[in-house]
Coordinates of C-alpha atoms in Angstrom, one line a residue:
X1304 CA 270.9 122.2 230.4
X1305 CA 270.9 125.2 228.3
X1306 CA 272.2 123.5 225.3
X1307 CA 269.5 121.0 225.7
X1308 CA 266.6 122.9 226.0
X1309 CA 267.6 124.9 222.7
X1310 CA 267.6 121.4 221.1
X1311 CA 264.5 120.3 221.9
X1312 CA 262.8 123.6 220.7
X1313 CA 264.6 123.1 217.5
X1314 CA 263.4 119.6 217.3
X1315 CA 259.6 121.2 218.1
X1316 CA 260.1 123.6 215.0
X1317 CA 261.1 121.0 212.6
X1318 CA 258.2 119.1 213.4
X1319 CA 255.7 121.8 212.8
X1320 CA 257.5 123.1 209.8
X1321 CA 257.1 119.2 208.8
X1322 CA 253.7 119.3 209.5
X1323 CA 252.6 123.0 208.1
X1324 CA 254.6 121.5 204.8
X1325 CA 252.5 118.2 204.6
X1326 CA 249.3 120.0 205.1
X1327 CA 249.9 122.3 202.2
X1328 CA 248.7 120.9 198.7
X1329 CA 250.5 121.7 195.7
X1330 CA 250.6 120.5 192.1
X1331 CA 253.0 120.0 189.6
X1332 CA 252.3 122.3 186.4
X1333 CA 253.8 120.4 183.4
X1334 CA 255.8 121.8 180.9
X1335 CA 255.3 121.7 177.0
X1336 CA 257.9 121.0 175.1
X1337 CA 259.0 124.1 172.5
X1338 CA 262.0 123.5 169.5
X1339 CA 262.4 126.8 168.1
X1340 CA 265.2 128.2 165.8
X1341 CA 266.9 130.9 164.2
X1342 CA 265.9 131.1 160.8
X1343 CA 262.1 130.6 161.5
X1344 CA 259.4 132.3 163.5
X1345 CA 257.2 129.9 165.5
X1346 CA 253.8 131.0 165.7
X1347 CA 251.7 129.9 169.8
X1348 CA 247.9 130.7 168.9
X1349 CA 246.2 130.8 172.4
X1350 CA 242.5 130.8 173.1
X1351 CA 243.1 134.1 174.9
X1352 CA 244.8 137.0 174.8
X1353 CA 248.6 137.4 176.4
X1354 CA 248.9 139.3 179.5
X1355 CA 252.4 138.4 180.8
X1356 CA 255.9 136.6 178.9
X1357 CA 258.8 135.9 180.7
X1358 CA 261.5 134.1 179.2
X1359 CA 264.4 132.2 180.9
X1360 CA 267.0 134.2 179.1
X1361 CA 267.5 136.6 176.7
X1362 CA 268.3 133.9 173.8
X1363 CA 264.5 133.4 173.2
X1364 CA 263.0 136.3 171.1
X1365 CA 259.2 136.8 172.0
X1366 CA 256.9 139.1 171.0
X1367 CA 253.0 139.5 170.6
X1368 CA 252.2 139.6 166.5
X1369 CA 251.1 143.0 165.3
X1370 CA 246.9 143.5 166.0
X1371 CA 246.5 140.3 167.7
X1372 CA 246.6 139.8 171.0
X1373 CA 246.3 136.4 171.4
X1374 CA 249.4 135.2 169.1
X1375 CA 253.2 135.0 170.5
X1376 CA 255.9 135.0 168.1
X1377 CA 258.9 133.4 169.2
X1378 CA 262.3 132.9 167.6
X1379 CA 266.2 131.9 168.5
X1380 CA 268.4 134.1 169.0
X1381 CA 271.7 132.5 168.6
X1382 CA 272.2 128.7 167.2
X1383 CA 272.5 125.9 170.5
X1384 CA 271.8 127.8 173.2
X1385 CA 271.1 125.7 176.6
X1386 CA 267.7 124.4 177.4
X1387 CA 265.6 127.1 178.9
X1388 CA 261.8 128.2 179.8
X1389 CA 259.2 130.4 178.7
X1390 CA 256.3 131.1 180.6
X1391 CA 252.9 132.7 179.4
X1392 CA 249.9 133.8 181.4
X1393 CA 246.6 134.7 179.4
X1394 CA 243.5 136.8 179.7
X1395 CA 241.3 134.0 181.3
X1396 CA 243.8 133.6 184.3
X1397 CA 245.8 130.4 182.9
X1398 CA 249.5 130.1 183.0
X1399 CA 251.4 128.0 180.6
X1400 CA 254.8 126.6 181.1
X1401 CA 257.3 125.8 178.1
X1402 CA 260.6 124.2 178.2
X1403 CA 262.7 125.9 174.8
X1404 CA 265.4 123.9 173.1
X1405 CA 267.1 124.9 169.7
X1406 CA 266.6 122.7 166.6
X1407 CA 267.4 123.7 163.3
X1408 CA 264.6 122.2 161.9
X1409 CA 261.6 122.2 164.4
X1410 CA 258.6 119.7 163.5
X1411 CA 256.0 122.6 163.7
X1412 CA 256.1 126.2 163.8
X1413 CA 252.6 127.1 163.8
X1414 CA 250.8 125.7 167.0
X1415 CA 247.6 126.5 168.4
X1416 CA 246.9 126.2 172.4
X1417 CA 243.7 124.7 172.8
X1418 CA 241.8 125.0 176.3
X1419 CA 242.2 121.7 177.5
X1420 CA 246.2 122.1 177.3
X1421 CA 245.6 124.4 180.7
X1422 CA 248.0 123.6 182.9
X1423 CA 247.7 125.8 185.9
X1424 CA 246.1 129.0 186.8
X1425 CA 246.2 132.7 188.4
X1426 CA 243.2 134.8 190.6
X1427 CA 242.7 138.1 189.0
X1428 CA 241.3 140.9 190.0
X1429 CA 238.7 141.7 187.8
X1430 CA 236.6 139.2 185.5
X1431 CA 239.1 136.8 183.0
X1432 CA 238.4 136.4 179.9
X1433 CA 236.6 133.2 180.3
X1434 CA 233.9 134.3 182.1
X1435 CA 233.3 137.6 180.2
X1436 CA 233.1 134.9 176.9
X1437 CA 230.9 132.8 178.3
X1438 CA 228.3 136.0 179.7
X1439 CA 228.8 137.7 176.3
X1440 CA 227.4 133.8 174.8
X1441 CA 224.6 133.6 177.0
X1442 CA 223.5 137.2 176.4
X1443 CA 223.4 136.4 172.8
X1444 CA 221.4 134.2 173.1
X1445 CA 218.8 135.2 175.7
X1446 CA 215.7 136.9 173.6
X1447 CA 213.4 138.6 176.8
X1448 CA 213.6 142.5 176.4
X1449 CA 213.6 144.7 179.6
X1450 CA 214.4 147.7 177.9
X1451 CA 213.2 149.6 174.6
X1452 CA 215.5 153.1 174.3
X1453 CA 215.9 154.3 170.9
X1454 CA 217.2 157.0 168.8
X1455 CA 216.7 157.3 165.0
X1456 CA 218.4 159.9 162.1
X1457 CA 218.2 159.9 158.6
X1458 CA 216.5 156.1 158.5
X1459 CA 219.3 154.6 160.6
X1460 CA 218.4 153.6 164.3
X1461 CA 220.0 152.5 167.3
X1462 CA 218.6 150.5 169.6
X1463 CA 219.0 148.9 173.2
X1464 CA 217.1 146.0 174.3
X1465 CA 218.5 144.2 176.7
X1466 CA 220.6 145.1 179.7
X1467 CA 221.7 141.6 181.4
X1468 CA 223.9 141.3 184.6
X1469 CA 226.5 138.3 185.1
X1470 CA 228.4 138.5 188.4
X1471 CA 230.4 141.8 188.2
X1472 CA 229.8 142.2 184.3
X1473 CA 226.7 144.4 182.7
X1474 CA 225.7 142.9 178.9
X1475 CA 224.1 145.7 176.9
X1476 CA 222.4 144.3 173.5
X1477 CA 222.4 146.8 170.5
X1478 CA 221.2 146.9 167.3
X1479 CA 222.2 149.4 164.5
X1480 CA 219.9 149.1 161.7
X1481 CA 220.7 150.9 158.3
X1482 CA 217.3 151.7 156.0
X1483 CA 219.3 153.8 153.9
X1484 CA 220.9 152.8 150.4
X1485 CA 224.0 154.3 151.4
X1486 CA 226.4 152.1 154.4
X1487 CA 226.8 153.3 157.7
X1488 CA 230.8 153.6 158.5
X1489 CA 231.1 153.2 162.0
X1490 CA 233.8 155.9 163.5
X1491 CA 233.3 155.1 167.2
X1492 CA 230.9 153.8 170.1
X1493 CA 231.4 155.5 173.7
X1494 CA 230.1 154.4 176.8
X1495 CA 230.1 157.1 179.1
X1496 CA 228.6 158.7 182.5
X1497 CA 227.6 162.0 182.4
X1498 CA 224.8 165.1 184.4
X1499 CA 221.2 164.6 183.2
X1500 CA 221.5 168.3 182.6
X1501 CA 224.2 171.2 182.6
X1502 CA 223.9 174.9 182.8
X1503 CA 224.3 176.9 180.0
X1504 CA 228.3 177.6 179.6
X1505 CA 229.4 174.8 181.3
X1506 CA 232.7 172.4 180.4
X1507 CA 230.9 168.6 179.9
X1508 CA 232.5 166.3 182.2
X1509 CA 232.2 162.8 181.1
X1510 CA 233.6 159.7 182.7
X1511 CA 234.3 157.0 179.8
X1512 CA 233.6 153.4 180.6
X1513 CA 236.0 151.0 178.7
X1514 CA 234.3 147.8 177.6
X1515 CA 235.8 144.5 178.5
X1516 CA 234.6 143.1 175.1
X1517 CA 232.4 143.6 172.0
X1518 CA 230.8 140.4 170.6
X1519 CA 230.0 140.1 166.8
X1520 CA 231.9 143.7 166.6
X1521 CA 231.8 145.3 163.7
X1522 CA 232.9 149.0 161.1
X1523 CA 230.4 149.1 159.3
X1524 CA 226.9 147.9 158.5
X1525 CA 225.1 147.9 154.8
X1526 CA 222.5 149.2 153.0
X1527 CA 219.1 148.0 154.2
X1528 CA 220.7 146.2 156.8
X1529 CA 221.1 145.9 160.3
X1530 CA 223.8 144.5 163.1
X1531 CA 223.5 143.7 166.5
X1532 CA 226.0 144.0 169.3
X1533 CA 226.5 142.8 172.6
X1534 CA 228.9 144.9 174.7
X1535 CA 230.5 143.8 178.3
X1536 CA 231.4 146.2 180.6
X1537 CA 232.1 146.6 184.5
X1538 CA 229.0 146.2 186.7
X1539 CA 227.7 149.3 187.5
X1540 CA 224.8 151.9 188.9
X1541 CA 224.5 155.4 188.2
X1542 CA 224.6 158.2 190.3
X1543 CA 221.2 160.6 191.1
X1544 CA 221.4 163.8 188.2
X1545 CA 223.4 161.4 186.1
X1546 CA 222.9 159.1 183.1
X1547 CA 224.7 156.6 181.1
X1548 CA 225.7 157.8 177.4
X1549 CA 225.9 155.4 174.4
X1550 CA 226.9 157.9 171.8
X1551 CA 227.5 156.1 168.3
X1552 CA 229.5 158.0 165.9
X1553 CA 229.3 157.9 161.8
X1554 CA 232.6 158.0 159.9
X1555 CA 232.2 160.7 157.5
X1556 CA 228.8 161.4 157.8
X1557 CA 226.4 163.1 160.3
X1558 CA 223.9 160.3 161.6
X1559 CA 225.0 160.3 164.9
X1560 CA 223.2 158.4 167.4
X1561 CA 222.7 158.7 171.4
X1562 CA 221.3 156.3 174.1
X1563 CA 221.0 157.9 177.2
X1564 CA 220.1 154.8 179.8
X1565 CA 218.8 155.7 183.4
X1566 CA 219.6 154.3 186.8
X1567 CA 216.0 152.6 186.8
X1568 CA 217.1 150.7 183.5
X1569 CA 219.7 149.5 185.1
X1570 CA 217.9 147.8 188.3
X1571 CA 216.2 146.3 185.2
X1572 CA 219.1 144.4 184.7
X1573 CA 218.0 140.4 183.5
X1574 CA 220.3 137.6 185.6
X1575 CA 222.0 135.1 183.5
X1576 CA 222.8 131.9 185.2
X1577 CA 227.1 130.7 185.5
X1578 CA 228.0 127.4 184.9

């Protein structure tokens, strides 16, 4: 009797570990087919930059090329090695899946990853890539003003006028414009929170704010000319007796500029619609 009855409960579990399986949908990703050698580098261009690489085994040589992010350089490291995979996951959340097989002469070795070769995809924490893109796009081209904070030295000016939000991204617009006949070398441009005011011989504590992206970023901007930004960063509010800082810095030279954005410029903040 005993023996039966642990049977049957067996039997139940089966069932419902049929039936949880079957109610669980899942999707194949496909794999793209990679040759890659030993004498030449093969060059995988994404559309975003490379968070994560992991290769099958260690006869695939992979690394990011030198200042850009977005390019994987990949290489055999011994002649016939078995079949393996290599697996990329990108800045916008996608993951790609490669199957790697050695050929002395490969067919291409320079091979750009458009978007619609997606083939799966990862939740991340904070904003992908994707969506910052497409925020940074539609701030660029939104032309209302909400805000008008300037500050000007020796005819070069900085200027914000716009502040949009986009889900958990802030879009500041800023335009640097150069009246002088001599160019403005651009050192550095902080974000940063800081006190309204500070005592007299007190340490300044500043909390920097790293951008998620600069759009149409550039070092330097020319005589009788002038450049605008559009910089993302994480959503935000400030606290009371503090301010935001945007503190641009000349290379070389002393026209340095400040921005120093309130709490109620903030709440000024201009939606932009998602798609």
């Amino acid at each position: 009797m005993r023996n039966f009855l642990l049977s049957q409960l067996l039997l139940c579990l089966s069932f419902v570990g049929i039936a949880i399986c079957q109610g669980v949908e899942t999707n194949d990703i496909q794999a793209i087919p990679l040759e890659i050698t030993t004498s030449k580098t093969t060059h995988l261009v994404f559309p975003y930059s490379i968070k994560t690489v992991d290769r099958g085994n260690g006869e695939i040589l992979a690394q990011t090329a030198a200042g850009f992010d977005n390019i994987l350089q990949v290489k055999a490291a011994m002649a016939s090695f078995d079949t393996t995979n290599l697996t990329v996951i990108t800045g916008d959340g996608t993951l790609y899946s490669f199957i790697a097989s050695y050929c002395p002469n490969p067919v291409s070795i320079n091979i750009r990853i458009g978007k619609s070769m997606n083939v799966g995809a990862t939740s991340v924490a904070e904003p992908n890539e994707a969506e910052i893109e497409q925020a940074l796009i539609q701030a660029s081209q939104n032309d209302s003003s909400n805000v008008r904070i300037k500050d000007q030295s020796s005819q070069t000016k900085l200027e914000l006028s716009g502040i949009y939000i986009c889900g958990d991204i802030l879009l500041y617009k800023l335009t640097l414009t150069n009246n002088s006949p001599i160019e403005y070398d651009i050192e550095s441009l902080r974000f940063s929170i800081r006190d309204k005011k500070r005592p007299k011989r007190t340490a300044i504590q500043e909390t920097y704010i790293k951008p998620f992206r600069v759009l149409s970023d550039t070092t330097s901007v020319g005589p009788k000319a002038e450049h605008t930004f559009i910089y993302a960063i994480p959503k935000m509010t400030i606290p009371d007796k503090k301010l935001l800082s945007i503190a641009l810095h000349e290379k070389n030279g002393g026209r340095h500029l400040n921005l120093k954005v309130r709490n109620r410029h903030i709440l000024k903040s201009l939606p932009l619609t998602t798609h």
